[in-house]
Amino acid sequence: MPSHKKSSILDAATRLFASKGFTQTSIQDIARLAGSAEGTIFYHYKSKEELLVAVLDNLRADLAQCFQGHLAPGASSPGFPAVEDAIAFYFHLASIKEYYFLLLQNHHLHELARENPACREQLEAIYTIILGFFESAILKGQQDGSLHTPNPGKTALLLFTMVDGLVRLRAYNLYEPGALFADLIEACGKILNRRNPEIRKPKAAP
Amino acid sequence: MPSHKKSSILDAATRLFASKGFTQTSIQDIARLAGSAEGTIFYHYKSKEELLVAVLDNLRADLAQCFQGHLAPGASSPGFPAVEDAIAFYFHLASIKEYYFLLLQNHHLHELARENPACREQLEAIYTIILGFFESAILKGQQDGSLHTPNPGKTALLLFTMVDGLVRLRAYNLYEPGALFADLIEACGKILNRRNPEIRKPKAAP
DNA sequence: TTGACATCTGACTGAGCACTCACTATAGGA
DNA sequence: TCCTATAGTGAGTGCTCAGTCAGATGTCAA
């Protein structure tokens, strides 16, 4: 079984890397938040960089579980458009687990992925999961006839950049939270060539 | 007149802050690239942070000039849709001055803006300029009747997040450069309610 | 030539950093 | 009880960093 300290170190590192950035976070910061000694961190993880990879691994597993739970049969509202539902869910997720998405937008992370294979693999797996989630929502919409979208893969990427962009705008307080949500959903509907022009309001705007 | 060393320091700092990030860039790095001594940097700028603000100031002025040059009468192709033209130009700019846009996406920058008023002012001015550029293109499109877009301000923000997102994808090599450009232009057209369905190819895809 | 000023230099400093290591604590099997 | 392995500790180490400072150099007017 995993030790209590180890998981609290992982948790502290996740939040600090997301909020302050990898470089700005010191081992001392992590130890303080986790309630452990600095040495304990290096007992469980060889280096600060390996700790980051462990954080990514944990993030990926949790994200996969969240998406899987949402895609499970019966989990999504029946009759509710799959894509709007997916986007609303993604926004909901980005709201309750904002630190995950802030972490993924860290510049240093992508620098590191260039030279650290373990880091690159984790990052690629995470993007595959997220894009796969959008893509499967588009495919579902095509099957029930509500969408006509020629290239689901590329369109999923476009949706991702939009939603991710809004997450960033919210994090930096560049606009009032929630004010753009309805516009975003509407814009996505247009991109996806919705057959049914009236857009139903999603249940929860963040 | 401004000294030669001072401007080469500013230039070196701009490129290094963009490519490595603010925290990862040391004064030694900047001095080496600028061909000056470390002391010279602190002769011209009180601190590393003040140097960053100077970089932003320079970026803002240059960006404003670029946009102004493009919006000048006669500069845009007559008859060419204003919004597609604007997006293509923004992409072109993001291609030849990629480091500007990478710098703006730096997480630490937005952290700093929260506590440093000078930094915050510069950042706000820069976003005002960029969003104003998109908004004026939308308004132009509405005047010539090619667009029907209810809320230019919000739509400009959505366009910005999309284009900025693609810049980031390209920088991190998450997709082949240029492969999504046509799709992006098409998606923007849909968001903007283009009256004329056929989209003309822009002159230069990056 | 002299003095005053702006520009520029690089050795230096103290603080903070990631990481090490000798050590203690605890728990279970023999 | 002793032995061993796992978990955890925090002072110490060597290095890098932003920022300082005393002085060198260049320039130009008096």
Coordinates of C-alpha atoms (C1' of nucleotides) in Angstrom, one line a residue:
Chain A
M1 CA 0.0 0.0 0.0
P2 CA 1.2 3.5 -0.8
S3 CA 2.3 5.6 2.2
H4 CA 0.3 8.5 3.5
K5 CA 3.3 10.9 3.2
K6 CA 4.0 9.9 -0.4
S7 CA 0.5 10.7 -1.6
S8 CA 0.4 14.0 0.4
I9 CA 3.7 15.0 -1.3
L10 CA 2.2 14.1 -4.7
D11 CA -0.9 16.2 -3.9
A12 CA 1.1 19.2 -2.6
A13 CA 3.4 19.1 -5.7
T14 CA 0.4 19.0 -8.1
R15 CA -1.2 22.0 -6.6
L16 CA 2.0 24.0 -6.3
F17 CA 3.3 23.2 -9.7
A18 CA 0.0 24.3 -11.1
S19 CA -0.4 27.5 -9.1
K20 CA 3.2 28.7 -9.0
G21 CA 4.9 26.8 -11.9
F22 CA 7.5 24.1 -11.7
T23 CA 10.6 26.3 -11.5
Q24 CA 9.0 28.7 -9.0
T25 CA 8.1 25.9 -6.6
S26 CA 10.9 24.8 -4.3
I27 CA 11.3 21.5 -2.6
Q28 CA 10.9 23.4 0.7
D29 CA 7.5 24.7 -0.5
I30 CA 6.3 21.2 -1.2
A31 CA 7.6 19.8 2.0
R32 CA 5.9 22.5 4.0
L33 CA 2.5 22.0 2.3
A34 CA 2.8 18.2 2.5
G35 CA 3.8 18.3 6.2
S36 CA 7.0 16.3 5.6
A37 CA 10.7 16.8 5.7
E38 CA 12.6 17.7 2.5
G39 CA 14.5 14.5 2.7
T40 CA 11.3 12.4 2.5
I41 CA 10.5 13.8 -0.9
F42 CA 13.9 12.5 -2.2
Y43 CA 13.3 9.2 -0.5
H44 CA 10.2 8.6 -2.6
Y45 CA 11.2 10.4 -5.8
K46 CA 14.7 10.5 -7.2
S47 CA 14.5 14.1 -8.3
K48 CA 12.2 17.1 -8.6
E49 CA 11.8 16.2 -12.3
E50 CA 10.8 12.6 -11.5
L51 CA 8.2 14.0 -9.1
L52 CA 6.8 16.1 -11.9
V53 CA 6.4 13.0 -14.1
A54 CA 4.7 11.2 -11.2
V55 CA 2.3 14.1 -10.9
L56 CA 1.5 13.8 -14.6
D57 CA 1.0 10.1 -14.3
N58 CA -1.5 10.6 -11.5
L59 CA -3.2 13.4 -13.5
R60 CA -3.5 11.2 -16.5
A61 CA -5.0 8.3 -14.6
D62 CA -7.5 10.6 -12.8
L63 CA -8.5 12.4 -16.0
A64 CA -9.1 9.1 -17.8
Q65 CA -11.3 7.9 -15.0
C66 CA -13.3 11.2 -15.0
F67 CA -13.9 10.9 -18.8
Q68 CA -14.7 7.3 -18.6
G69 CA -17.3 7.9 -15.9
H70 CA -18.9 10.5 -18.0
L71 CA -19.0 8.5 -21.2
A72 CA -20.4 5.4 -19.4
P73 CA -23.9 4.4 -20.7
G74 CA -26.6 6.2 -18.8
A75 CA -24.3 8.8 -17.4
S76 CA -25.1 11.5 -20.0
S77 CA -28.5 13.0 -20.2
P78 CA -30.5 11.2 -22.8
G79 CA -31.6 13.4 -25.7
F80 CA -29.2 16.1 -24.7
P81 CA -26.8 16.9 -27.5
A82 CA -23.6 14.9 -27.0
V83 CA -21.2 17.7 -28.0
E84 CA -22.7 20.4 -25.8
D85 CA -22.8 17.9 -23.0
A86 CA -19.1 17.1 -23.5
I87 CA -18.1 20.7 -23.6
A88 CA -20.2 21.5 -20.5
F89 CA -18.6 18.6 -18.7
Y90 CA -15.1 19.6 -19.7
F91 CA -15.8 23.1 -18.4
H92 CA -17.2 21.6 -15.2
L93 CA -14.0 19.5 -14.9
A94 CA -11.8 22.5 -15.6
S95 CA -13.7 24.3 -12.8
I96 CA -13.4 21.7 -10.1
K97 CA -9.9 20.5 -11.1
E98 CA -8.6 23.8 -12.4
Y99 CA -5.0 23.0 -11.2
Y100 CA -4.8 20.1 -13.7
F101 CA -5.4 22.4 -16.6
L102 CA -3.2 25.1 -15.4
L103 CA -0.4 22.6 -14.9
L104 CA -0.8 21.4 -18.5
Q105 CA -0.4 24.9 -19.8
N106 CA 2.9 25.3 -18.1
H107 CA 5.5 26.3 -20.6
H108 CA 8.4 24.5 -18.8
L109 CA 6.5 21.3 -19.0
H110 CA 6.6 21.3 -22.8
E111 CA 10.2 22.3 -22.8
L112 CA 11.0 19.4 -20.5
A113 CA 9.0 17.0 -22.7
R114 CA 11.4 17.7 -25.5
E115 CA 14.3 16.1 -23.7
N116 CA 12.7 13.8 -21.1
P117 CA 11.0 10.8 -22.8
A118 CA 9.0 9.8 -19.7
C119 CA 7.6 13.3 -19.5
R120 CA 6.8 13.3 -23.3
E121 CA 5.0 10.0 -23.1
Q122 CA 2.8 11.2 -20.2
L123 CA 1.9 14.5 -22.0
E124 CA 1.1 12.7 -25.2
A125 CA -1.1 10.2 -23.4
I126 CA -3.0 13.0 -21.7
Y127 CA -3.6 14.9 -24.9
T128 CA -4.8 11.7 -26.6
I129 CA -7.3 11.2 -23.8
I130 CA -8.7 14.7 -23.9
L131 CA -8.9 14.9 -27.7
G132 CA -10.4 11.4 -27.8
F133 CA -13.1 12.6 -25.4
F134 CA -14.1 15.4 -27.8
E135 CA -13.8 13.2 -30.8
S136 CA -16.1 10.5 -29.4
A137 CA -18.6 13.2 -28.5
I138 CA -18.6 14.4 -32.1
L139 CA -19.0 10.9 -33.5
K140 CA -21.9 10.3 -31.2
G141 CA -23.5 13.5 -32.5
Q142 CA -23.0 12.4 -36.0
Q143 CA -24.6 9.0 -35.3
D144 CA -27.8 10.6 -33.9
G145 CA -27.9 12.9 -36.9
S146 CA -27.6 16.2 -35.0
L147 CA -24.2 17.0 -36.4
H148 CA -22.5 17.1 -39.8
T149 CA -18.8 17.5 -39.2
P150 CA -16.4 16.4 -42.0
N151 CA -13.2 15.9 -40.0
P152 CA -13.8 14.9 -36.4
G153 CA -10.2 14.7 -35.4
K154 CA -9.3 18.2 -36.6
T155 CA -12.5 19.6 -35.2
A156 CA -11.8 18.1 -31.9
L157 CA -8.5 19.9 -31.9
L158 CA -10.2 23.2 -32.6
L159 CA -12.7 22.6 -29.9
F160 CA -9.9 21.8 -27.5
T161 CA -8.0 25.0 -28.3
M162 CA -11.2 27.1 -27.7
V163 CA -12.2 25.5 -24.4
D164 CA -8.6 25.5 -23.2
G165 CA -8.2 29.1 -24.2
L166 CA -11.2 30.1 -22.1
V167 CA -9.9 28.1 -19.1
R168 CA -6.7 30.3 -19.4
L169 CA -8.7 33.5 -19.7
R170 CA -10.6 32.6 -16.6
A171 CA -7.5 31.7 -14.6
Y172 CA -5.9 35.1 -15.5
N173 CA -9.1 37.0 -14.8
L174 CA -9.2 38.5 -18.2
Y175 CA -13.0 38.3 -18.3
E176 CA -15.8 37.8 -15.8
P177 CA -16.2 34.0 -15.2
G178 CA -19.1 32.4 -17.0
A179 CA -19.8 35.4 -19.1
L180 CA -18.5 33.8 -22.3
F181 CA -19.7 30.3 -21.6
A182 CA -23.0 30.5 -23.6
D183 CA -21.2 32.2 -26.5
L184 CA -18.6 29.5 -26.5
I185 CA -21.3 26.8 -26.7
E186 CA -23.0 28.6 -29.5
A187 CA -19.7 29.1 -31.4
C188 CA -18.9 25.4 -31.0
G189 CA -22.3 24.5 -32.4
K190 CA -21.7 26.6 -35.5
I191 CA -18.3 25.1 -36.0
L192 CA -19.9 21.6 -35.8
N193 CA -22.6 22.4 -38.4
R194 CA -25.5 21.7 -36.1
R195 CA -28.6 20.6 -38.0
N196 CA -30.9 21.9 -35.3
P197 CA -30.3 25.6 -35.0
E198 CA -31.8 26.2 -31.5
I199 CA -29.3 25.5 -28.8
R200 CA -30.6 24.2 -25.5
K201 CA -29.1 25.7 -22.4
P202 CA -26.7 23.4 -20.7
K203 CA -27.6 22.6 -17.1
A204 CA -24.6 24.2 -15.4
A205 CA -22.5 27.1 -16.5
P206 CA -19.4 27.3 -14.3
Chain B
M1 CA 19.8 58.6 -28.2
P2 CA 19.4 55.1 -26.7
S3 CA 22.7 53.2 -26.3
H4 CA 23.4 50.2 -28.5
K5 CA 24.1 48.0 -25.6
K6 CA 20.7 48.9 -24.0
S7 CA 18.7 47.8 -27.0
S8 CA 20.7 44.6 -27.5
I9 CA 20.0 43.7 -23.9
L10 CA 16.3 44.4 -24.4
D11 CA 16.3 42.3 -27.6
A12 CA 18.2 39.4 -25.9
A13 CA 15.9 39.5 -22.9
T14 CA 12.8 39.4 -25.2
R15 CA 13.9 36.3 -27.0
L16 CA 15.2 34.4 -23.9
F17 CA 12.1 35.2 -21.8
A18 CA 10.0 33.9 -24.6
S19 CA 11.9 30.7 -25.4
K20 CA 13.1 29.7 -21.9
G21 CA 10.6 31.6 -19.7
F22 CA 11.3 34.4 -17.2
T23 CA 12.5 32.3 -14.3
Q24 CA 14.6 29.9 -16.3
T25 CA 16.5 32.8 -17.9
S26 CA 19.4 34.1 -15.9
I27 CA 21.0 37.5 -16.1
Q28 CA 24.2 35.7 -17.2
D29 CA 22.2 34.2 -20.2
I30 CA 21.0 37.6 -21.2
A31 CA 24.4 39.2 -20.8
R32 CA 26.0 36.4 -22.9
L33 CA 23.5 36.8 -25.8
A34 CA 23.6 40.6 -25.7
G35 CA 27.4 40.6 -25.6
S36 CA 27.5 42.7 -22.5
A37 CA 28.6 42.4 -18.9
E38 CA 26.1 41.4 -16.2
G39 CA 26.6 44.8 -14.5
T40 CA 25.6 46.7 -17.6
I41 CA 22.1 45.1 -17.4
F42 CA 21.7 46.5 -13.9
Y43 CA 23.1 49.8 -15.0
H44 CA 20.2 50.2 -17.5
Y45 CA 17.5 48.4 -15.6
K46 CA 17.0 48.5 -11.8
S47 CA 16.1 44.8 -11.6
K48 CA 15.2 41.7 -13.7
E49 CA 11.6 42.5 -13.1
E50 CA 11.9 46.0 -14.4
L51 CA 13.7 44.6 -17.5
L52 CA 10.6 42.4 -18.1
V53 CA 8.3 45.4 -17.9
A54 CA 10.6 47.2 -20.4
V55 CA 10.3 44.2 -22.7
L56 CA 6.5 44.3 -22.5
D57 CA 6.6 48.0 -23.2
N58 CA 8.6 47.5 -26.3
L59 CA 6.4 44.6 -27.4
R60 CA 3.3 46.7 -27.0
A61 CA 4.7 49.5 -29.0
D62 CA 5.9 47.3 -31.8
L63 CA 2.6 45.3 -31.9
A64 CA 0.6 48.5 -32.0
Q65 CA 2.7 49.7 -35.0
C66 CA 2.3 46.4 -36.8
F67 CA -1.5 46.5 -36.4
Q68 CA -1.7 50.1 -37.4
G69 CA 0.3 49.5 -40.5
H70 CA -2.0 46.7 -41.5
L71 CA -5.2 48.7 -40.8
A72 CA -4.0 51.7 -42.7
P73 CA -6.2 52.5 -45.7
G74 CA -4.9 50.8 -48.8
A75 CA -2.9 48.2 -46.8
S76 CA -5.6 45.5 -46.9
S77 CA -6.5 43.9 -50.2
P78 CA -9.7 45.5 -51.4
G79 CA -12.7 43.2 -51.6
F80 CA -10.9 40.6 -49.5
P81 CA -13.0 39.8 -46.4
A82 CA -11.8 41.9 -43.5
V83 CA -11.9 39.2 -40.9
E84 CA -10.2 36.5 -42.8
D85 CA -7.6 39.1 -43.7
A86 CA -7.2 40.0 -40.1
I87 CA -6.8 36.4 -38.9
A88 CA -4.4 35.6 -41.7
F89 CA -2.4 38.7 -40.7
Y90 CA -2.4 37.7 -37.1
F91 CA -1.1 34.3 -38.0
H92 CA 1.6 35.8 -40.2
L93 CA 2.6 38.0 -37.3
A94 CA 2.6 35.1 -34.9
S95 CA 4.8 33.3 -37.3
I96 CA 7.5 36.0 -37.9
K97 CA 7.4 37.3 -34.3
E98 CA 6.5 34.0 -32.5
Y99 CA 8.5 35.0 -29.5
Y100 CA 6.1 37.9 -28.7
F101 CA 3.2 35.5 -28.4
L102 CA 5.1 32.8 -26.5
L103 CA 6.1 35.5 -24.0
L104 CA 2.5 36.6 -23.5
Q105 CA 1.5 33.0 -22.7
N106 CA 4.1 32.8 -19.9
H107 CA 2.4 31.8 -16.7
H108 CA 4.8 33.8 -14.5
L109 CA 3.9 37.0 -16.4
H110 CA 0.3 36.8 -15.3
E111 CA 1.3 35.9 -11.7
L112 CA 3.5 39.0 -11.7
A113 CA 0.8 41.2 -13.2
R114 CA -1.2 40.5 -10.1
E115 CA 1.2 42.3 -7.8
N116 CA 3.2 44.6 -10.1
P117 CA 1.0 47.5 -11.3
A118 CA 3.4 48.5 -14.1
C119 CA 3.4 45.0 -15.4
R120 CA -0.4 44.7 -15.2
E121 CA -0.9 48.0 -17.1
Q122 CA 1.4 46.8 -19.9
L123 CA -0.4 43.5 -20.2
E124 CA -3.8 45.1 -20.2
A125 CA -2.7 47.5 -22.9
I126 CA -1.4 44.7 -25.0
Y127 CA -4.7 42.7 -24.8
T128 CA -6.7 45.8 -25.6
I129 CA -4.6 46.3 -28.7
I130 CA -5.0 42.7 -29.9
L131 CA -8.7 42.5 -29.1
G132 CA -9.3 45.9 -30.7
F133 CA -7.7 44.7 -33.8
F134 CA -10.0 41.7 -34.1
E135 CA -13.0 43.8 -33.2
S136 CA -12.4 46.4 -35.8
A137 CA -12.0 43.7 -38.4
I138 CA -15.4 42.4 -37.4
L139 CA -17.0 45.8 -37.5
K140 CA -15.5 46.4 -41.0
G141 CA -17.1 43.1 -42.1
Q142 CA -20.4 44.1 -40.7
Q143 CA -20.2 47.4 -42.6
D144 CA -19.6 45.8 -45.9
G145 CA -22.4 43.4 -45.2
S146 CA -20.4 40.2 -45.3
L147 CA -20.9 39.5 -41.6
H148 CA -23.7 39.3 -39.2
T149 CA -22.2 39.1 -35.7
P150 CA -24.3 40.2 -32.8
N151 CA -21.6 40.9 -30.2
P152 CA -18.3 42.0 -31.7
G153 CA -16.5 42.3 -28.4
K154 CA -17.2 38.8 -27.2
T155 CA -16.7 37.3 -30.6
A156 CA -13.3 39.0 -30.8
L157 CA -12.4 37.3 -27.5
L158 CA -13.4 34.0 -28.9
L159 CA -11.4 34.5 -32.1
F160 CA -8.4 35.5 -30.0
T161 CA -8.5 32.3 -27.9
M162 CA -8.7 30.2 -31.0
V163 CA -5.9 31.8 -32.8
D164 CA -3.8 32.0 -29.7
G165 CA -4.5 28.4 -29.0
L166 CA -3.2 27.4 -32.4
V167 CA -0.1 29.4 -31.9
R168 CA 0.6 27.4 -28.8
L169 CA -0.1 24.1 -30.5
R170 CA 2.4 25.0 -33.2
A171 CA 5.0 26.1 -30.7
Y172 CA 4.7 22.8 -28.8
N173 CA 4.7 20.8 -32.0
L174 CA 1.4 19.2 -31.2
Y175 CA 0.4 19.1 -34.8
E176 CA 2.0 19.7 -38.2
P177 CA 2.4 23.4 -38.9
G178 CA -0.2 24.8 -41.2
A179 CA -2.3 21.7 -41.3
L180 CA -5.1 23.4 -39.3
F181 CA -4.9 26.8 -40.7
A182 CA -7.6 26.4 -43.4
D183 CA -9.9 24.6 -40.8
L184 CA -9.4 27.5 -38.4
I185 CA -10.3 30.1 -41.0
E186 CA -13.4 28.1 -41.9
A187 CA -14.4 27.7 -38.2
C188 CA -14.0 31.4 -37.7
G189 CA -16.2 32.1 -40.7
K190 CA -18.9 30.0 -39.1
I191 CA -18.7 31.6 -35.8
L192 CA -19.0 35.0 -37.5
N193 CA -22.1 34.1 -39.5
R194 CA -20.6 34.7 -42.8
R195 CA -23.3 35.6 -45.4
N196 CA -21.1 34.4 -48.3
P197 CA -20.5 30.6 -47.8
E198 CA -17.5 30.2 -50.1
I199 CA -14.3 31.1 -48.4
R200 CA -11.5 32.5 -50.5
K201 CA -8.1 31.1 -49.8
P202 CA -5.9 33.6 -47.9
K203 CA -2.7 34.5 -49.7
A204 CA -0.2 33.0 -47.2
A205 CA -0.7 30.2 -44.8
P206 CA 2.2 30.1 -42.3
Chain C
dT1 C1' 44.6 69.4 -19.8
dT2 C1' 41.2 68.9 -16.7
dG3 C1' 36.9 67.8 -14.8
dA4 C1' 32.4 66.1 -15.1
dC5 C1' 29.3 62.8 -16.7
dA6 C1' 27.4 58.7 -18.9
dT7 C1' 28.5 54.1 -20.0
dC8 C1' 30.3 49.8 -19.1
dT9 C1' 32.8 46.1 -16.6
dG10 C1' 33.5 41.6 -13.8
dA11 C1' 34.8 40.1 -9.4
dC12 C1' 32.2 39.7 -5.4
dT13 C1' 28.2 38.7 -1.9
dG14 C1' 24.6 36.7 0.5
dA15 C1' 20.5 34.1 -0.3
dG16 C1' 18.2 30.3 -2.0
dC17 C1' 18.3 26.2 -4.4
dA18 C1' 18.2 20.8 -5.4
dC19 C1' 20.0 17.1 -3.5
dT20 C1' 22.9 14.0 0.0
dC21 C1' 23.7 11.5 3.9
dA22 C1' 24.1 9.8 8.4
dC23 C1' 20.8 9.0 11.3
dT24 C1' 16.2 7.7 14.0
dA25 C1' 11.6 5.3 14.3
dT26 C1' 8.6 1.7 13.6
dA27 C1' 6.9 -2.7 12.6
dG28 C1' 6.9 -7.6 11.5
dG29 C1' 9.3 -12.2 11.1
dA30 C1' 12.6 -15.4 13.0
Chain D
dT1 C1' 14.8 -10.4 21.8
dC2 C1' 17.2 -9.5 17.8
dC3 C1' 17.4 -8.5 12.9
dT4 C1' 16.1 -6.4 8.8
dA5 C1' 13.5 -3.5 5.8
dT6 C1' 10.8 0.4 5.0
dA7 C1' 9.7 5.1 6.1
dG8 C1' 11.0 9.4 7.5
dT9 C1' 14.3 13.2 9.1
dG10 C1' 16.9 17.7 8.9
dA11 C1' 21.5 19.6 9.0
dG12 C1' 24.9 20.0 5.7
dT13 C1' 27.0 20.7 0.7
dG14 C1' 28.1 22.8 -3.3
dC15 C1' 26.2 25.4 -6.8
dT16 C1' 23.6 29.1 -9.2
dC17 C1' 21.3 33.2 -8.9
dA18 C1' 20.1 38.4 -8.7
dG19 C1' 22.0 42.3 -7.4
dT20 C1' 26.3 45.4 -5.7
dC21 C1' 30.3 48.1 -6.1
dA22 C1' 34.7 50.1 -7.0
dG23 C1' 36.8 51.3 -10.7
dA24 C1' 37.9 51.5 -15.9
dT25 C1' 36.8 53.8 -20.3
dG26 C1' 34.9 57.1 -23.5
dT27 C1' 33.3 61.8 -24.6
dC28 C1' 32.9 66.5 -24.7
dA29 C1' 32.9 71.2 -23.0
dA30 C1' 35.5 74.6 -20.6

